[in-house]
Amino acid sequence: MLLEIKDLSIEFHDHDVPERVVHDVSFSLAEGEILGIVGESGSGKSMTAMAIAGLLKRHDVEKKGTILFEGTELLHASRAQLRKVQGNDIGIIFQEPMTSLNPVKRIGWQVEESLRIHRPDMSKEERRHRAITALSDVELPNPEQVYKKYPHELSGGMRQRVMIASAMICEPKLLIADEPTTALDVTIQLQIVKLLQRLNKEKKMAVLFISHDLSLVKRLCDRIIVMHNGDLVEQGSAQEIFENPKECYTKELIDAIPRLEKLV
Amino acid sequence: MLMKSFRKKYPPNFVIGAVITVVMLLLILMSFFYTPYDITKMDSASKLAAPSFRHLMGCDNFGRDIFSRVLKGMENTFVIAFLTVVIGTAGGVLIGAFTGYFGGWLDEVLMRIIDVVFAFPSILLALVFVSIFGTGRYNVVAALGVAFIPSFARIVRSEFIKYREMDYVKSAQLAGVGRLRIIFVHILPNTFTVLMSSIMIGFNNAVLAEAGMSYLGIGVQPPDASLGSMLSESQTYLFSAPWYAVFPGLMIILLVLGFSLLADGIKA
Ligand SMILES: Nc1ncnc2c1ncn2[C@@H]1O[C@H](COP(=O)(O)OP(=O)(O)OP(=O)(O)O)[C@@H](O)[C@H]1O
Ligand SMILES: [Mg+2]
């Protein structure tokens, strides 16, 4: 198993009453697999993803359980230990293309940042070459042009592709995609999903795809996890979940799929 | 055509501010190498002489050339204000960046200290500092610089609190970018626009604060000149030699005005 999560609980202590946002969640992810996490807003999907990415380092967050990445414990690992695994083996893309790129840095610089950290022996020319290859890998037209641009000069869909390129540049084994398409319009959504599918096949990279859009999840994922109020309510293969949902919450979710699917 | 696009690009405030500032800077630059008269040379024959071609701004009560002293005074005022802002910005950026980015107890402790310091007007702090360490140009710089740190620290801190939650910072963290690199390379450049305008405002406040301190007699010491000390010395002769007060005062106004207009223009 690439990733094994056992009894993950996350509690916030920044208010008077502790707030438990993820409760005893366990699941695993195999190499090269695409796993979907679905659930309504506030169900704890992002928090789960953040925990896997080691981005819940705040002192007012209490975390319990274990997260094993290729056998290494991540949840309670020190910063130095995390640094070795992360960035190199785990990449992340976020929901909001407006805030996921640094507005004052050129695209090329941002895409190369992981290389500067994890491949310090690489020459400037090599890095540039790798970055441009990565940009053309995510099907951006004129990658040399994009390399020199600033984020505000790109559209939302292009920015999301740049994000994917910079998350992929060190060829991670796991890509966490937290609602990568929510802010985009429908045709671009499909393009991004197809791109992720292709990259998953070509690079043998596992994907943790978070979304509240069940129709996209159905299209993309091998297996699906359903979350509700911080609990994992159901998990199974995509087919099982869609054809034979056991929990009524899952049924409700499926019934709520926009009729768009049928229109297309 | 050309005029029109120029006007669109540079609002009149900005142009006026830029012209004033450039002229002032040139005068200050000149004063490093050349003043028409030696600023300490007394000439009893021309005590409190009115402006003339020989003495463009007249002479003071010792018969020293006011134009030369105004030039030197501007230089002193400018250098002190500049160094004050440098210290204030450097200290403020360091404290603001670390407290804002890390939060926690470090933030609590440093910000409480800053709150206490900030509760006093900066000129009062500088007064206390000078009364402990003595007067003189570099003590004034140190005093004002330290007194200016809190306001910069607060501004930078609130910027860092905003930016540390940005997704691009999170992905840099995930990519294993070191914390110092995130603070100074990833986040700091984002605060430059805000920092720039507070530097401009801070510079103006520093000019006024220096003038104020020298006016009170705890800044630049005679026979050296500063705009503030000249203003203070001229008081006695306000009626017999009004030009003695007018020119240093005018220069303070121009220095501050030029910078304010420039800052406004840059902001817009
Ligand atoms: N700083 C915080 N303090 C307390 N609770 C928080 C904090 N941040 C998030 N939460 C809570 O954590 C819960 C889970 O949030 P999370 O972001 O994981 O939801 P999500 O499933 O990703 O939703 P969405 O689809 O809207 O992105 C929410 O109920 C939210 O209110
Ligand atoms: Mg979310």
XYZ file of C-alpha atoms and ligand atoms in Angstrom:
564
model
C 0.000 0.000 0.000
C 1.192 3.471 -0.831
C -0.865 5.242 1.786
C -2.561 3.807 4.848
C -4.665 5.903 7.171
C -5.810 4.434 10.458
C -8.242 6.033 12.898
C -7.448 9.581 11.864
C -9.099 12.169 14.080
C -8.619 15.914 13.872
C -9.788 18.347 16.503
C -9.552 22.135 16.506
C -8.888 23.850 19.805
C -9.038 27.441 18.682
C -12.418 28.116 20.258
C -13.815 27.486 23.738
C -15.376 24.225 22.700
C -13.076 21.813 20.878
C -14.377 21.106 17.400
C -13.891 17.655 15.971
C -13.798 17.918 12.204
C -12.565 14.417 11.302
C -13.502 11.375 13.318
C -11.840 7.942 13.224
C -11.337 7.810 9.497
C -9.466 4.816 8.046
C -8.740 4.046 4.410
C -5.874 3.151 2.156
C -4.628 3.915 -1.301
C -2.612 1.631 -3.579
C 0.143 2.683 -5.977
C -1.276 4.159 -9.143
C -4.848 4.117 -7.869
C -7.325 6.977 -8.144
C -9.351 7.381 -4.985
C -12.214 9.830 -4.731
C -13.391 11.504 -1.538
C -16.872 12.949 -1.782
C -19.090 14.655 0.718
C -20.867 17.915 1.242
C -19.175 21.147 2.189
C -17.692 21.030 5.680
C -17.559 17.249 5.853
C -13.817 17.228 6.546
C -12.438 16.353 3.119
C -9.904 19.152 2.987
C -8.809 18.575 6.563
C -8.108 14.930 5.780
C -6.078 15.992 2.768
C -4.176 18.589 4.778
C -3.303 16.010 7.386
C -1.895 13.690 4.719
C 0.084 16.587 3.264
C 1.434 17.432 6.722
C 0.005 20.937 6.494
C -1.827 20.864 9.809
C 1.130 21.997 11.828
C -0.729 24.522 13.940
C -0.447 24.226 17.684
C -4.196 24.422 18.212
C -4.922 21.317 16.177
C -4.946 17.942 17.857
C -4.376 14.945 15.603
C -4.766 11.270 16.483
C -4.221 8.052 14.574
C -1.576 7.163 12.016
C -0.823 8.061 8.433
C 1.653 5.694 6.815
C 3.193 6.707 3.516
C 5.195 3.782 2.156
C 5.517 2.624 5.732
C 6.721 5.986 7.109
C 4.592 7.638 9.763
C 3.675 11.173 8.651
C 1.132 12.469 11.113
C 3.538 12.911 14.014
C 6.743 13.165 12.017
C 9.174 16.018 12.627
C 9.543 18.767 10.080
C 12.895 17.419 8.931
C 11.495 13.939 8.327
C 8.493 15.376 6.498
C 10.690 17.446 4.248
C 12.361 14.384 2.821
C 9.132 12.664 1.865
C 7.040 15.604 0.891
C 7.326 17.637 -2.200
C 9.363 14.848 -3.623
C 6.755 12.095 -3.198
C 3.549 13.993 -2.527
C 2.174 16.864 -4.570
C -0.935 18.936 -3.955
C -3.256 21.106 -5.992
C -5.920 23.326 -4.517
C -9.384 24.502 -5.338
C -8.858 28.190 -5.891
C -6.704 28.957 -8.938
C -6.598 32.600 -7.865
C -4.660 31.949 -4.666
C -2.745 28.820 -5.544
C 0.013 30.650 -7.412
C 2.219 33.401 -6.015
C 1.168 36.634 -7.749
C 4.612 38.237 -7.670
C 6.626 35.340 -9.101
C 6.946 34.162 -12.657
C 5.369 30.831 -13.569
C 8.720 29.270 -14.413
C 10.202 30.208 -11.060
C 7.258 28.669 -9.223
C 7.251 25.455 -11.200
C 10.981 25.058 -10.589
C 10.860 25.659 -6.852
C 10.550 21.968 -5.908
C 13.532 21.164 -8.108
C 15.634 23.810 -6.382
C 14.840 22.138 -3.060
C 14.967 18.463 -3.963
C 17.425 18.391 -6.876
C 20.030 20.962 -5.867
C 22.607 19.402 -8.188
C 20.550 20.266 -11.259
C 21.860 23.093 -13.440
C 19.774 26.147 -14.241
C 19.402 25.048 -17.850
C 18.283 21.546 -16.852
C 15.716 22.994 -14.465
C 14.346 25.262 -17.133
C 14.135 22.367 -19.534
C 12.318 20.225 -16.973
C 9.889 23.032 -16.161
C 9.030 23.616 -19.796
C 8.563 19.906 -20.343
C 6.253 19.819 -17.325
C 4.270 22.752 -18.685
C 3.819 21.095 -22.039
C 2.961 17.818 -20.255
C -0.116 19.485 -18.803
C -1.085 20.525 -22.325
C -0.415 24.232 -21.986
C 0.033 25.852 -25.388
C 3.329 27.785 -25.849
C 5.037 26.543 -22.679
C 8.052 28.804 -23.317
C 5.751 31.817 -23.243
C 3.882 30.640 -20.157
C 7.217 30.054 -18.403
C 7.915 33.796 -18.484
C 4.439 34.969 -17.503
C 2.944 36.056 -14.194
C -0.158 34.309 -12.789
C -2.498 37.244 -13.495
C -1.721 36.874 -17.179
C -3.270 33.388 -17.274
C -6.860 32.131 -17.164
C -8.179 30.029 -14.283
C -7.917 26.810 -16.248
C -4.357 27.597 -17.325
C -3.381 28.374 -13.750
C -4.773 25.075 -12.594
C -2.654 23.359 -15.248
C 0.385 25.257 -14.018
C -0.416 24.055 -10.496
C -0.559 20.497 -11.728
C 2.737 20.970 -13.542
C 4.474 22.291 -10.451
C 2.986 19.574 -8.249
C 4.176 16.966 -10.752
C 7.665 18.241 -11.455
C 9.412 15.922 -9.009
C 7.235 13.045 -10.261
C 5.475 12.383 -6.950
C 3.925 9.012 -6.190
C 0.805 10.668 -4.843
C -1.059 13.706 -6.063
C -3.655 15.213 -3.763
C -6.206 17.217 -5.706
C -8.526 19.180 -3.420
C -11.489 20.150 -5.560
C -9.206 21.130 -8.423
C -12.082 21.838 -10.770
C -14.721 23.471 -8.577
C -13.816 27.000 -9.607
C -13.724 26.206 -13.314
C -16.459 26.004 -15.900
C -17.775 22.666 -17.060
C -15.768 22.145 -20.235
C -12.511 23.066 -18.497
C -13.455 20.729 -15.632
C -13.644 17.824 -18.038
C -10.317 18.731 -19.612
C -8.600 18.806 -16.218
C -10.132 15.470 -15.248
C -8.948 13.933 -18.502
C -5.498 15.391 -17.931
C -5.334 13.864 -14.446
C -6.457 10.553 -15.889
C -3.727 10.643 -18.496
C -1.009 11.630 -16.035
C -2.154 8.865 -13.706
C -1.693 6.286 -16.450
C 1.537 7.618 -17.898
C 3.366 8.404 -14.669
C 1.839 5.622 -12.548
C 0.934 8.275 -10.032
C -1.772 7.691 -7.439
C -4.385 10.441 -7.148
C -6.497 11.425 -4.169
C -9.300 13.315 -5.831
C -11.510 15.373 -3.554
C -14.744 16.716 -4.893
C -18.363 17.258 -4.156
C -19.167 16.665 -7.774
C -20.150 13.016 -7.960
C -20.372 12.919 -11.714
C -16.695 13.864 -12.041
C -15.710 11.375 -9.371
C -17.592 8.653 -11.149
C -15.789 9.414 -14.375
C -12.345 9.444 -12.831
C -12.031 7.264 -9.747
C -11.424 3.573 -9.173
C -12.642 3.707 -5.599
C -14.728 6.178 -3.656
C -14.980 7.256 -0.027
C -18.051 9.080 1.196
C -17.653 11.476 4.116
C -20.307 13.194 6.163
C -19.781 15.422 9.209
C -16.243 14.181 9.716
C -17.208 10.511 9.546
C -16.419 8.080 6.801
C -19.871 6.735 5.966
C -19.135 4.390 3.118
C -16.320 3.207 0.888
C -16.121 0.892 -2.073
C -15.384 0.648 -5.756
C -16.955 3.318 -7.903
C -19.318 0.786 -9.351
C -20.502 -0.485 -5.971
C -21.114 2.983 -4.666
C -23.099 4.120 -7.652
C -25.064 0.971 -8.364
C -25.625 -0.235 -4.891
C -25.205 2.475 -2.249
C -25.709 1.087 1.232
C -26.058 4.253 3.243
C -28.957 6.585 2.738
C -26.612 9.582 2.847
C -24.828 8.174 -0.201
C -28.156 7.692 -1.946
C -29.063 11.278 -1.266
C -25.760 12.419 -2.713
C -26.282 10.366 -5.839
C -29.813 11.650 -6.258
C -28.487 15.158 -5.967
C -26.164 14.826 -8.983
C -27.026 17.709 -11.254
C -29.121 16.625 -14.187
C -26.401 18.052 -16.372
C -24.956 14.580 -16.742
C -28.119 13.585 -18.529
C -28.127 16.667 -20.672
C -24.684 16.039 -22.108
C -1.641 63.219 -28.123
C 1.630 62.634 -26.338
C 0.632 65.084 -23.607
C -2.623 63.246 -23.090
C -1.156 59.800 -22.603
C 1.508 61.295 -20.332
C -1.157 62.880 -18.180
C -3.073 59.664 -18.006
C -0.041 57.696 -16.923
C 1.243 60.225 -14.408
C -1.381 62.125 -12.397
C -0.487 65.813 -11.743
C 0.097 65.138 -8.023
C 2.694 62.582 -8.884
C 4.463 64.880 -11.325
C 4.540 67.811 -8.890
C 5.702 65.523 -6.090
C 8.397 64.023 -8.277
C 9.657 67.464 -9.371
C 9.820 68.787 -5.800
C 11.513 65.641 -4.541
C 14.062 65.563 -7.324
C 14.961 69.231 -6.797
C 15.303 68.682 -3.052
C 17.418 65.587 -3.562
C 19.687 67.469 -5.978
C 20.127 70.284 -3.451
C 20.939 67.757 -0.728
C 23.378 65.999 -3.011
C 25.008 69.322 -3.787
C 25.341 70.202 -0.102
C 27.591 67.179 0.408
C 30.235 68.822 -1.791
C 29.435 72.493 -1.949
C 27.727 75.211 0.017
C 28.101 78.882 -1.018
C 29.591 79.791 2.385
C 31.128 77.844 5.226
C 28.133 77.111 7.450
C 29.999 78.058 10.649
C 31.709 81.185 9.303
C 30.461 84.203 11.231
C 30.432 87.681 9.791
C 29.430 90.352 12.286
C 28.917 92.900 9.524
C 25.977 90.959 8.085
C 24.141 89.941 11.271
C 20.486 89.249 10.443
C 21.027 90.630 6.959
C 17.991 90.438 4.684
C 18.010 88.207 1.581
C 20.160 89.666 -1.195
C 22.196 88.421 -4.118
C 25.149 87.807 -1.815
C 23.059 85.899 0.733
C 20.081 84.400 -1.072
C 18.162 83.686 2.129
C 19.808 86.306 4.294
C 21.948 85.796 7.384
C 21.285 84.631 10.945
C 22.092 86.308 14.264
C 25.788 85.360 13.942
C 25.970 86.553 10.366
C 26.094 83.023 8.974
C 24.667 82.439 5.510
C 21.180 80.951 5.908
C 21.083 79.402 2.447
C 24.231 77.409 3.197
C 22.877 76.373 6.576
C 19.530 75.411 5.080
C 21.343 73.187 2.582
C 23.391 71.535 5.304
C 20.330 71.312 7.537
C 18.356 69.582 4.804
C 21.167 67.141 4.404
C 21.203 66.380 8.133
C 17.447 66.113 8.311
C 17.316 63.910 5.241
C 20.104 61.590 6.353
C 18.601 61.205 9.821
C 15.112 60.579 8.436
C 16.474 58.130 5.894
C 18.442 56.109 8.446
C 15.494 56.192 10.830
C 13.264 54.675 8.187
C 15.926 52.088 7.327
C 16.144 50.977 10.964
C 12.382 51.111 11.432
C 11.739 49.120 8.271
C 14.429 46.520 8.895
C 13.384 45.958 12.504
C 9.696 46.086 11.648
C 10.026 43.637 8.787
C 11.973 41.154 10.908
C 9.636 41.310 13.901
C 6.474 41.514 11.800
C 7.495 38.646 9.541
C 8.370 36.246 12.335
C 5.440 37.069 14.608
C 2.997 37.042 11.720
C 4.241 33.836 10.164
C 4.804 31.754 13.275
C 2.190 33.128 15.650
C 2.114 31.358 19.021
C 3.984 32.529 22.118
C 6.673 34.400 20.185
C 3.934 36.496 18.637
C 2.203 37.030 21.987
C 5.356 38.198 23.748
C 6.734 40.422 20.999
C 3.412 42.015 20.163
C 2.676 42.849 23.796
C 6.063 44.583 23.967
C 5.275 46.392 20.723
C 1.871 47.422 22.071
C 3.508 48.980 25.096
C 6.101 50.791 22.990
C 3.450 51.902 20.549
C 1.325 53.364 23.323
C 3.817 56.242 23.614
C 4.245 58.791 20.849
C 7.495 58.080 19.015
C 8.874 61.539 19.800
C 8.426 60.870 23.521
C 10.249 57.551 23.239
C 13.043 59.244 21.385
C 13.212 61.863 24.144
C 13.628 59.180 26.781
C 16.251 57.426 24.697
C 18.228 60.592 24.124
C 18.073 61.568 27.780
C 19.620 58.199 28.635
C 22.218 57.926 25.865
C 22.872 61.568 25.132
C 22.233 63.811 22.144
C 23.937 63.822 18.762
C 23.182 62.763 15.254
C 23.559 59.010 15.648
C 21.765 58.851 18.959
C 18.854 60.634 17.335
C 18.887 58.093 14.505
C 18.958 55.184 16.944
C 16.230 56.694 19.100
C 13.876 57.496 16.246
C 14.665 54.233 14.444
C 13.678 52.143 17.453
C 10.612 54.274 18.011
C 9.563 53.651 14.399
C 9.843 49.856 14.575
C 6.398 49.144 16.120
C 4.316 50.711 13.372
C 6.240 48.866 10.667
C 6.103 45.616 12.642
C 2.326 45.828 12.916
C 1.791 46.450 9.244
C 4.139 43.661 8.174
C 2.665 41.273 10.729
C -0.874 41.718 9.489
C 0.338 41.174 5.919
C 2.068 37.941 6.924
C -1.006 36.690 8.773
C -2.935 37.208 5.571
C -0.405 35.554 3.290
C 0.614 32.581 5.425
C -2.803 31.014 4.778
C -2.528 31.334 1.019
C -2.538 28.130 -0.955
C 0.739 28.976 -2.659
C 2.407 29.202 0.728
C 0.934 25.839 1.651
C 2.202 24.254 -1.507
C 5.641 25.736 -0.863
C 5.530 24.217 2.618
C 4.550 20.892 1.146
C 7.325 21.142 -1.416
C 9.723 21.247 1.511
C 10.783 24.873 1.093
C 12.533 26.060 4.265
C 10.740 28.441 6.587
C 13.155 31.329 6.122
C 12.917 30.981 2.376
C 9.122 30.979 2.565
C 9.164 34.099 4.724
C 11.678 36.150 2.780
C 11.447 34.827 -0.767
C 7.834 33.678 -1.109
C 5.873 36.025 1.147
C 7.902 39.210 1.654
C 7.794 40.403 -1.987
C 4.001 40.287 -1.754
C 4.080 42.929 0.959
C 6.172 45.422 -1.043
C 3.275 47.595 -2.223
C 1.983 48.070 1.303
C 5.496 48.433 2.672
C 6.367 51.038 0.057
C 3.594 53.412 1.065
C 4.320 53.005 4.768
C 7.977 53.738 4.076
C 6.944 56.953 2.356
C 4.678 57.956 5.229
C 7.316 56.873 7.723
C 9.901 59.048 6.004
C 7.685 62.096 6.347
C 7.054 61.373 9.996
C 10.780 60.968 10.517
C 11.506 64.339 8.908
C 8.978 65.959 11.218
C 10.216 64.026 14.246
C 13.829 65.012 13.612
C 12.832 68.614 13.127
C 10.845 68.388 16.337
C 13.726 66.918 18.310
C 16.225 69.435 17.009
C 13.726 72.182 17.709
C 13.610 70.985 21.306
C 17.399 71.093 21.315
C 18.002 67.367 21.686
C 18.748 66.574 18.075
C 21.543 67.920 15.927
C 23.752 70.132 18.102
C 25.092 73.597 17.219
C 27.078 74.767 15.378
C 25.899 71.989 13.050
C 22.575 72.797 11.407
C 19.289 70.983 10.988
C 16.025 72.411 9.740
C 14.467 71.902 13.159
C 17.291 73.520 15.122
C 17.336 76.503 12.762
C 13.617 76.946 13.254
C 14.133 76.899 16.988
C 17.022 79.399 16.908
C 15.110 81.736 14.614
C 12.231 82.171 17.053
C 13.739 85.117 18.875
C 14.128 87.002 15.601
C 10.732 86.187 14.182
C 9.890 89.878 13.784
C 13.280 91.423 13.178
C 14.355 88.771 10.622
C 11.328 86.706 9.489
C 13.324 85.127 6.618
C 15.398 83.287 9.219
C 12.302 81.240 10.188
C 10.583 81.187 6.805
C 13.221 79.398 4.741
C 13.922 76.419 7.035
C 10.166 76.071 7.580
C 9.512 76.200 3.866
C 12.098 73.492 3.260
C 10.498 71.177 5.813
C 7.154 71.712 4.127
C 8.575 71.095 0.658
C 10.424 67.966 1.741
C 7.298 66.472 3.288
C 4.936 67.713 0.594
C 7.049 66.340 -2.254
C 7.206 62.941 -0.658
C 3.510 62.861 0.217
C 2.473 63.708 -3.329
C 4.894 61.142 -4.681
C 3.547 58.473 -2.312
C -0.015 59.315 -3.336
C 0.895 59.018 -6.977
C 2.585 55.679 -6.491
C -0.364 54.319 -4.555
C -2.729 55.273 -7.363
N -9.653 26.851 12.073
C -10.734 26.084 12.254
N -11.282 25.986 13.478
C -12.372 25.224 13.692
N -12.979 24.527 12.738
C -12.491 24.589 11.494
C -11.325 25.366 11.177
N -11.072 25.216 9.859
C -12.023 24.397 9.380
N -12.872 24.012 10.342
C -14.035 23.123 10.205
O -13.624 21.892 9.701
C -14.720 21.275 9.037
C -14.216 20.538 7.837
O -13.708 21.463 6.926
P -13.124 21.018 5.522
O -12.429 22.199 4.952
O -12.342 19.775 5.661
O -14.437 20.728 4.688
P -14.527 20.256 3.193
O -15.164 18.912 3.231
O -13.229 20.361 2.509
O -15.548 21.289 2.602
P -15.534 22.051 1.189
O -16.220 21.139 0.234
O -16.346 23.276 1.452
O -14.118 22.356 0.848
C -15.709 22.374 8.723
O -16.879 22.141 9.471
C -15.032 23.627 9.216
O -15.974 24.469 9.836
Mg -12.381 21.733 1.058
